């Protein structure tokens, strides 16, 4: 009898935890995209008006944010500063592989970041500003999409975790 109760409580807590975890990942994706967008807007200002070198601009653009996204951009900047033969695209691919589990980004978000880094430092300032504006618009669209998905799915994930735990318990009893 006690084993059934203890097992039921364990199943309920684990399923509920999994639902809460999925809801948190959904919220984190929207937050991470907004922070990345903020960094890119700041980088555009540094590159266009400040004429700051790329690695310094990337390091400075993450000063207004905190958390894993700031760590991502500082690591990206360190990779560019340490290895001068490494392209920005190569540096961001290496950094994305390290932060893949920490950042809540899907494949499309990662592709936009790789696209962002692929043209950094190649064009003149005016073309660079236009390119960063295009990336900014794409990330803005993805941030809006992530926020809409978060609004629609977070509550569902929470309830689905709890209800699936209850369903499993009912099936086992």
PDB file of C-alpha atoms in Angstrom:
ATOM      1  CA  UNK A   1       0.000   0.000   0.000  1.00  0.00           C
ATOM      2  CA  UNK A   2       2.713   2.466   1.005  1.00  0.00           C
ATOM      3  CA  UNK A   3       4.737   1.566  -2.044  1.00  0.00           C
ATOM      4  CA  UNK A   4       1.819   2.432  -4.299  1.00  0.00           C
ATOM      5  CA  UNK A   5       1.388   5.802  -2.601  1.00  0.00           C
ATOM      6  CA  UNK A   6       5.106   6.566  -2.715  1.00  0.00           C
ATOM      7  CA  UNK A   7       5.310   5.469  -6.366  1.00  0.00           C
ATOM      8  CA  UNK A   8       2.257   7.537  -7.239  1.00  0.00           C
ATOM      9  CA  UNK A   9       3.730  10.618  -5.606  1.00  0.00           C
ATOM     10  CA  UNK A  10       7.033  10.056  -7.417  1.00  0.00           C
ATOM     11  CA  UNK A  11       5.280   9.662 -10.787  1.00  0.00           C
ATOM     12  CA  UNK A  12       3.153  12.752 -10.195  1.00  0.00           C
ATOM     13  CA  UNK A  13       6.139  14.899  -9.206  1.00  0.00           C
ATOM     14  CA  UNK A  14       8.319  13.688 -12.077  1.00  0.00           C
ATOM     15  CA  UNK A  15       5.638  14.252 -14.728  1.00  0.00           C
ATOM     16  CA  UNK A  16       4.774  17.659 -13.289  1.00  0.00           C
ATOM     17  CA  UNK A  17       8.459  18.584 -13.197  1.00  0.00           C
ATOM     18  CA  UNK A  18       8.848  17.593 -16.838  1.00  0.00           C
ATOM     19  CA  UNK A  19       5.877  19.760 -17.822  1.00  0.00           C
ATOM     20  CA  UNK A  20       7.301  22.704 -15.866  1.00  0.00           C
ATOM     21  CA  UNK A  21      10.692  22.133 -17.505  1.00  0.00           C
ATOM     22  CA  UNK A  22       9.169  22.302 -21.002  1.00  0.00           C
ATOM     23  CA  UNK A  23       7.286  25.488 -20.085  1.00  0.00           C
ATOM     24  CA  UNK A  24      10.499  27.049 -18.756  1.00  0.00           C
ATOM     25  CA  UNK A  25      12.366  26.147 -21.967  1.00  0.00           C
ATOM     26  CA  UNK A  26       9.623  27.827 -23.969  1.00  0.00           C
ATOM     27  CA  UNK A  27       9.946  30.991 -21.862  1.00  0.00           C
ATOM     28  CA  UNK A  28      13.742  30.895 -22.052  1.00  0.00           C
ATOM     29  CA  UNK A  29      13.704  30.744 -25.863  1.00  0.00           C
ATOM     30  CA  UNK A  30      11.731  33.978 -26.089  1.00  0.00           C
ATOM     31  CA  UNK A  31      14.000  35.660 -23.518  1.00  0.00           C
ATOM     32  CA  UNK A  32      17.224  34.472 -25.176  1.00  0.00           C
ATOM     33  CA  UNK A  33      16.121  35.681 -28.608  1.00  0.00           C
ATOM     34  CA  UNK A  34      15.239  39.114 -27.189  1.00  0.00           C
ATOM     35  CA  UNK A  35      18.652  39.317 -25.496  1.00  0.00           C
ATOM     36  CA  UNK A  36      20.445  38.284 -28.686  1.00  0.00           C
ATOM     37  CA  UNK A  37      18.439  40.902 -30.582  1.00  0.00           C
ATOM     38  CA  UNK A  38      19.479  43.516 -28.032  1.00  0.00           C
ATOM     39  CA  UNK A  39      23.128  42.551 -28.476  1.00  0.00           C
ATOM     40  CA  UNK A  40      22.916  42.765 -32.258  1.00  0.00           C
ATOM     41  CA  UNK A  41      21.271  46.203 -32.121  1.00  0.00           C
ATOM     42  CA  UNK A  42      24.012  47.359 -29.780  1.00  0.00           C
ATOM     43  CA  UNK A  43      26.692  45.828 -32.027  1.00  0.00           C
ATOM     44  CA  UNK A  44      25.225  47.659 -35.005  1.00  0.00           C
ATOM     45  CA  UNK A  45      25.658  50.933 -33.151  1.00  0.00           C
ATOM     46  CA  UNK A  46      29.224  50.103 -32.158  1.00  0.00           C
ATOM     47  CA  UNK A  47      30.178  49.141 -35.694  1.00  0.00           C
ATOM     48  CA  UNK A  48      28.338  51.912 -37.516  1.00  0.00           C
ATOM     49  CA  UNK A  49      28.936  54.936 -35.322  1.00  0.00           C
ATOM     50  CA  UNK A  50      31.808  53.940 -33.070  1.00  0.00           C
ATOM     51  CA  UNK A  51      33.936  52.153 -35.678  1.00  0.00           C
ATOM     52  CA  UNK A  52      34.999  49.697 -32.972  1.00  0.00           C
ATOM     53  CA  UNK A  53      36.872  46.532 -34.010  1.00  0.00           C
ATOM     54  CA  UNK A  54      34.646  43.481 -34.307  1.00  0.00           C
ATOM     55  CA  UNK A  55      35.877  41.514 -31.288  1.00  0.00           C
ATOM     56  CA  UNK A  56      35.664  44.576 -29.029  1.00  0.00           C
ATOM     57  CA  UNK A  57      32.196  45.438 -30.319  1.00  0.00           C
ATOM     58  CA  UNK A  58      30.970  41.914 -29.645  1.00  0.00           C
ATOM     59  CA  UNK A  59      32.454  41.995 -26.145  1.00  0.00           C
ATOM     60  CA  UNK A  60      30.885  45.399 -25.414  1.00  0.00           C
ATOM     61  CA  UNK A  61      27.453  44.613 -26.866  1.00  0.00           C
ATOM     62  CA  UNK A  62      26.650  42.111 -24.127  1.00  0.00           C
ATOM     63  CA  UNK A  63      27.334  44.470 -21.228  1.00  0.00           C
ATOM     64  CA  UNK A  64      23.692  45.489 -20.866  1.00  0.00           C
ATOM     65  CA  UNK A  65      22.412  41.947 -20.420  1.00  0.00           C
ATOM     66  CA  UNK A  66      23.119  39.168 -17.997  1.00  0.00           C
ATOM     67  CA  UNK A  67      22.979  35.421 -17.904  1.00  0.00           C
ATOM     68  CA  UNK A  68      23.865  32.809 -20.440  1.00  0.00           C
ATOM     69  CA  UNK A  69      23.443  35.107 -23.453  1.00  0.00           C
ATOM     70  CA  UNK A  70      26.079  37.498 -22.118  1.00  0.00           C
ATOM     71  CA  UNK A  71      28.392  34.543 -21.539  1.00  0.00           C
ATOM     72  CA  UNK A  72      27.724  33.373 -25.098  1.00  0.00           C
ATOM     73  CA  UNK A  73      28.733  36.709 -26.623  1.00  0.00           C
ATOM     74  CA  UNK A  74      31.779  37.122 -24.380  1.00  0.00           C
ATOM     75  CA  UNK A  75      32.955  33.624 -25.330  1.00  0.00           C
ATOM     76  CA  UNK A  76      32.324  34.443 -28.995  1.00  0.00           C
ATOM     77  CA  UNK A  77      34.438  37.589 -28.601  1.00  0.00           C
ATOM     78  CA  UNK A  78      37.250  35.705 -26.822  1.00  0.00           C
ATOM     79  CA  UNK A  79      37.405  33.160 -29.631  1.00  0.00           C
ATOM     80  CA  UNK A  80      37.805  35.966 -32.170  1.00  0.00           C
ATOM     81  CA  UNK A  81      40.494  37.691 -30.095  1.00  0.00           C
ATOM     82  CA  UNK A  82      42.510  34.553 -29.376  1.00  0.00           C
ATOM     83  CA  UNK A  83      42.601  33.119 -32.897  1.00  0.00           C
ATOM     84  CA  UNK A  84      43.006  35.687 -35.658  1.00  0.00           C
ATOM     85  CA  UNK A  85      42.726  33.029 -38.366  1.00  0.00           C
ATOM     86  CA  UNK A  86      39.247  32.064 -37.179  1.00  0.00           C
ATOM     87  CA  UNK A  87      36.390  33.660 -39.084  1.00  0.00           C
ATOM     88  CA  UNK A  88      33.362  35.009 -37.191  1.00  0.00           C
ATOM     89  CA  UNK A  89      31.283  32.210 -38.703  1.00  0.00           C
ATOM     90  CA  UNK A  90      33.704  29.567 -37.425  1.00  0.00           C
ATOM     91  CA  UNK A  91      33.838  31.228 -34.010  1.00  0.00           C
ATOM     92  CA  UNK A  92      30.070  31.347 -33.642  1.00  0.00           C
ATOM     93  CA  UNK A  93      29.721  27.723 -34.765  1.00  0.00           C
ATOM     94  CA  UNK A  94      32.223  26.675 -32.102  1.00  0.00           C
ATOM     95  CA  UNK A  95      30.496  28.812 -29.491  1.00  0.00           C
ATOM     96  CA  UNK A  96      27.055  27.478 -30.448  1.00  0.00           C
ATOM     97  CA  UNK A  97      28.300  23.917 -30.086  1.00  0.00           C
ATOM     98  CA  UNK A  98      29.437  24.689 -26.546  1.00  0.00           C
ATOM     99  CA  UNK A  99      26.279  26.582 -25.547  1.00  0.00           C
ATOM    100  CA  UNK A 100      23.870  24.274 -27.380  1.00  0.00           C
ATOM    101  CA  UNK A 101      22.377  22.803 -24.199  1.00  0.00           C
ATOM    102  CA  UNK A 102      22.443  26.079 -22.258  1.00  0.00           C
ATOM    103  CA  UNK A 103      20.730  28.337 -24.795  1.00  0.00           C
ATOM    104  CA  UNK A 104      17.090  27.538 -25.503  1.00  0.00           C
ATOM    105  CA  UNK A 105      17.287  28.062 -29.254  1.00  0.00           C
ATOM    106  CA  UNK A 106      15.846  25.938 -32.017  1.00  0.00           C
ATOM    107  CA  UNK A 107      17.567  25.140 -35.312  1.00  0.00           C
ATOM    108  CA  UNK A 108      16.158  28.175 -37.141  1.00  0.00           C
ATOM    109  CA  UNK A 109      17.469  30.511 -34.430  1.00  0.00           C
ATOM    110  CA  UNK A 110      20.923  28.949 -34.688  1.00  0.00           C
ATOM    111  CA  UNK A 111      20.876  29.296 -38.469  1.00  0.00           C
ATOM    112  CA  UNK A 112      20.097  33.008 -38.148  1.00  0.00           C
ATOM    113  CA  UNK A 113      23.046  33.398 -35.753  1.00  0.00           C
ATOM    114  CA  UNK A 114      25.346  31.586 -38.185  1.00  0.00           C
ATOM    115  CA  UNK A 115      24.027  33.772 -41.011  1.00  0.00           C
ATOM    116  CA  UNK A 116      24.658  36.823 -38.807  1.00  0.00           C
ATOM    117  CA  UNK A 117      28.288  35.836 -38.240  1.00  0.00           C
ATOM    118  CA  UNK A 118      28.968  34.735 -41.802  1.00  0.00           C
ATOM    119  CA  UNK A 119      29.067  38.303 -43.152  1.00  0.00           C
ATOM    120  CA  UNK A 120      30.592  40.115 -40.163  1.00  0.00           C
ATOM    121  CA  UNK A 121      33.697  42.106 -40.977  1.00  0.00           C
ATOM    122  CA  UNK A 122      33.527  41.487 -44.720  1.00  0.00           C
ATOM    123  CA  UNK A 123      31.537  44.528 -45.844  1.00  0.00           C
ATOM    124  CA  UNK A 124      32.003  48.252 -45.380  1.00  0.00           C
ATOM    125  CA  UNK A 125      30.111  50.128 -42.657  1.00  0.00           C
ATOM    126  CA  UNK A 126      27.059  51.079 -44.715  1.00  0.00           C
ATOM    127  CA  UNK A 127      26.549  47.576 -46.066  1.00  0.00           C
ATOM    128  CA  UNK A 128      27.228  46.136 -42.624  1.00  0.00           C
ATOM    129  CA  UNK A 129      24.527  48.364 -41.141  1.00  0.00           C
ATOM    130  CA  UNK A 130      22.011  47.218 -43.771  1.00  0.00           C
ATOM    131  CA  UNK A 131      22.948  43.599 -43.171  1.00  0.00           C
ATOM    132  CA  UNK A 132      22.602  43.903 -39.398  1.00  0.00           C
ATOM    133  CA  UNK A 133      19.234  45.621 -39.882  1.00  0.00           C
ATOM    134  CA  UNK A 134      18.097  42.627 -41.937  1.00  0.00           C
ATOM    135  CA  UNK A 135      19.268  40.202 -39.217  1.00  0.00           C
ATOM    136  CA  UNK A 136      17.598  42.424 -36.617  1.00  0.00           C
ATOM    137  CA  UNK A 137      14.265  42.201 -38.456  1.00  0.00           C
ATOM    138  CA  UNK A 138      14.551  38.430 -38.749  1.00  0.00           C
ATOM    139  CA  UNK A 139      15.330  38.057 -35.046  1.00  0.00           C
ATOM    140  CA  UNK A 140      12.470  40.409 -34.211  1.00  0.00           C
ATOM    141  CA  UNK A 141      10.134  38.143 -36.174  1.00  0.00           C
ATOM    142  CA  UNK A 142      11.516  35.065 -34.388  1.00  0.00           C
ATOM    143  CA  UNK A 143      11.139  36.775 -31.011  1.00  0.00           C
ATOM    144  CA  UNK A 144       7.494  37.560 -31.758  1.00  0.00           C
ATOM    145  CA  UNK A 145       6.917  33.995 -32.903  1.00  0.00           C
ATOM    146  CA  UNK A 146       8.592  32.633 -29.759  1.00  0.00           C
ATOM    147  CA  UNK A 147       6.468  34.902 -27.557  1.00  0.00           C
ATOM    148  CA  UNK A 148       3.279  33.753 -29.301  1.00  0.00           C
ATOM    149  CA  UNK A 149       4.312  30.108 -28.941  1.00  0.00           C
ATOM    150  CA  UNK A 150       5.164  30.706 -25.298  1.00  0.00           C
ATOM    151  CA  UNK A 151       1.773  32.245 -24.597  1.00  0.00           C
ATOM    152  CA  UNK A 152       0.023  29.381 -26.330  1.00  0.00           C
ATOM    153  CA  UNK A 153       2.088  26.481 -25.047  1.00  0.00           C
ATOM    154  CA  UNK A 154       3.368  27.262 -21.532  1.00  0.00           C
ATOM    155  CA  UNK A 155       0.087  26.654 -19.774  1.00  0.00           C
ATOM    156  CA  UNK A 156      -0.502  23.561 -21.905  1.00  0.00           C
ATOM    157  CA  UNK A 157       2.891  22.085 -20.947  1.00  0.00           C
ATOM    158  CA  UNK A 158       2.207  22.642 -17.255  1.00  0.00           C
ATOM    159  CA  UNK A 159      -1.234  21.065 -17.352  1.00  0.00           C
ATOM    160  CA  UNK A 160      -0.088  18.289 -19.651  1.00  0.00           C
ATOM    161  CA  UNK A 161       2.664  17.295 -17.223  1.00  0.00           C
ATOM    162  CA  UNK A 162       0.271  17.198 -14.290  1.00  0.00           C
ATOM    163  CA  UNK A 163      -2.514  15.429 -16.179  1.00  0.00           C
ATOM    164  CA  UNK A 164      -0.190  12.851 -17.708  1.00  0.00           C
ATOM    165  CA  UNK A 165       1.128  12.045 -14.234  1.00  0.00           C
ATOM    166  CA  UNK A 166      -2.414  11.608 -12.954  1.00  0.00           C
ATOM    167  CA  UNK A 167      -3.301   9.459 -15.963  1.00  0.00           C
ATOM    168  CA  UNK A 168      -0.298   7.184 -15.400  1.00  0.00           C
ATOM    169  CA  UNK A 169      -1.240   6.819 -11.734  1.00  0.00           C
ATOM    170  CA  UNK A 170      -4.832   5.958 -12.626  1.00  0.00           C
ATOM    171  CA  UNK A 171      -3.682   3.383 -15.155  1.00  0.00           C
ATOM    172  CA  UNK A 172      -1.362   1.716 -12.643  1.00  0.00           C
ATOM    173  CA  UNK A 173      -3.924   1.552  -9.843  1.00  0.00           C
TER     174      UNK A 173
END
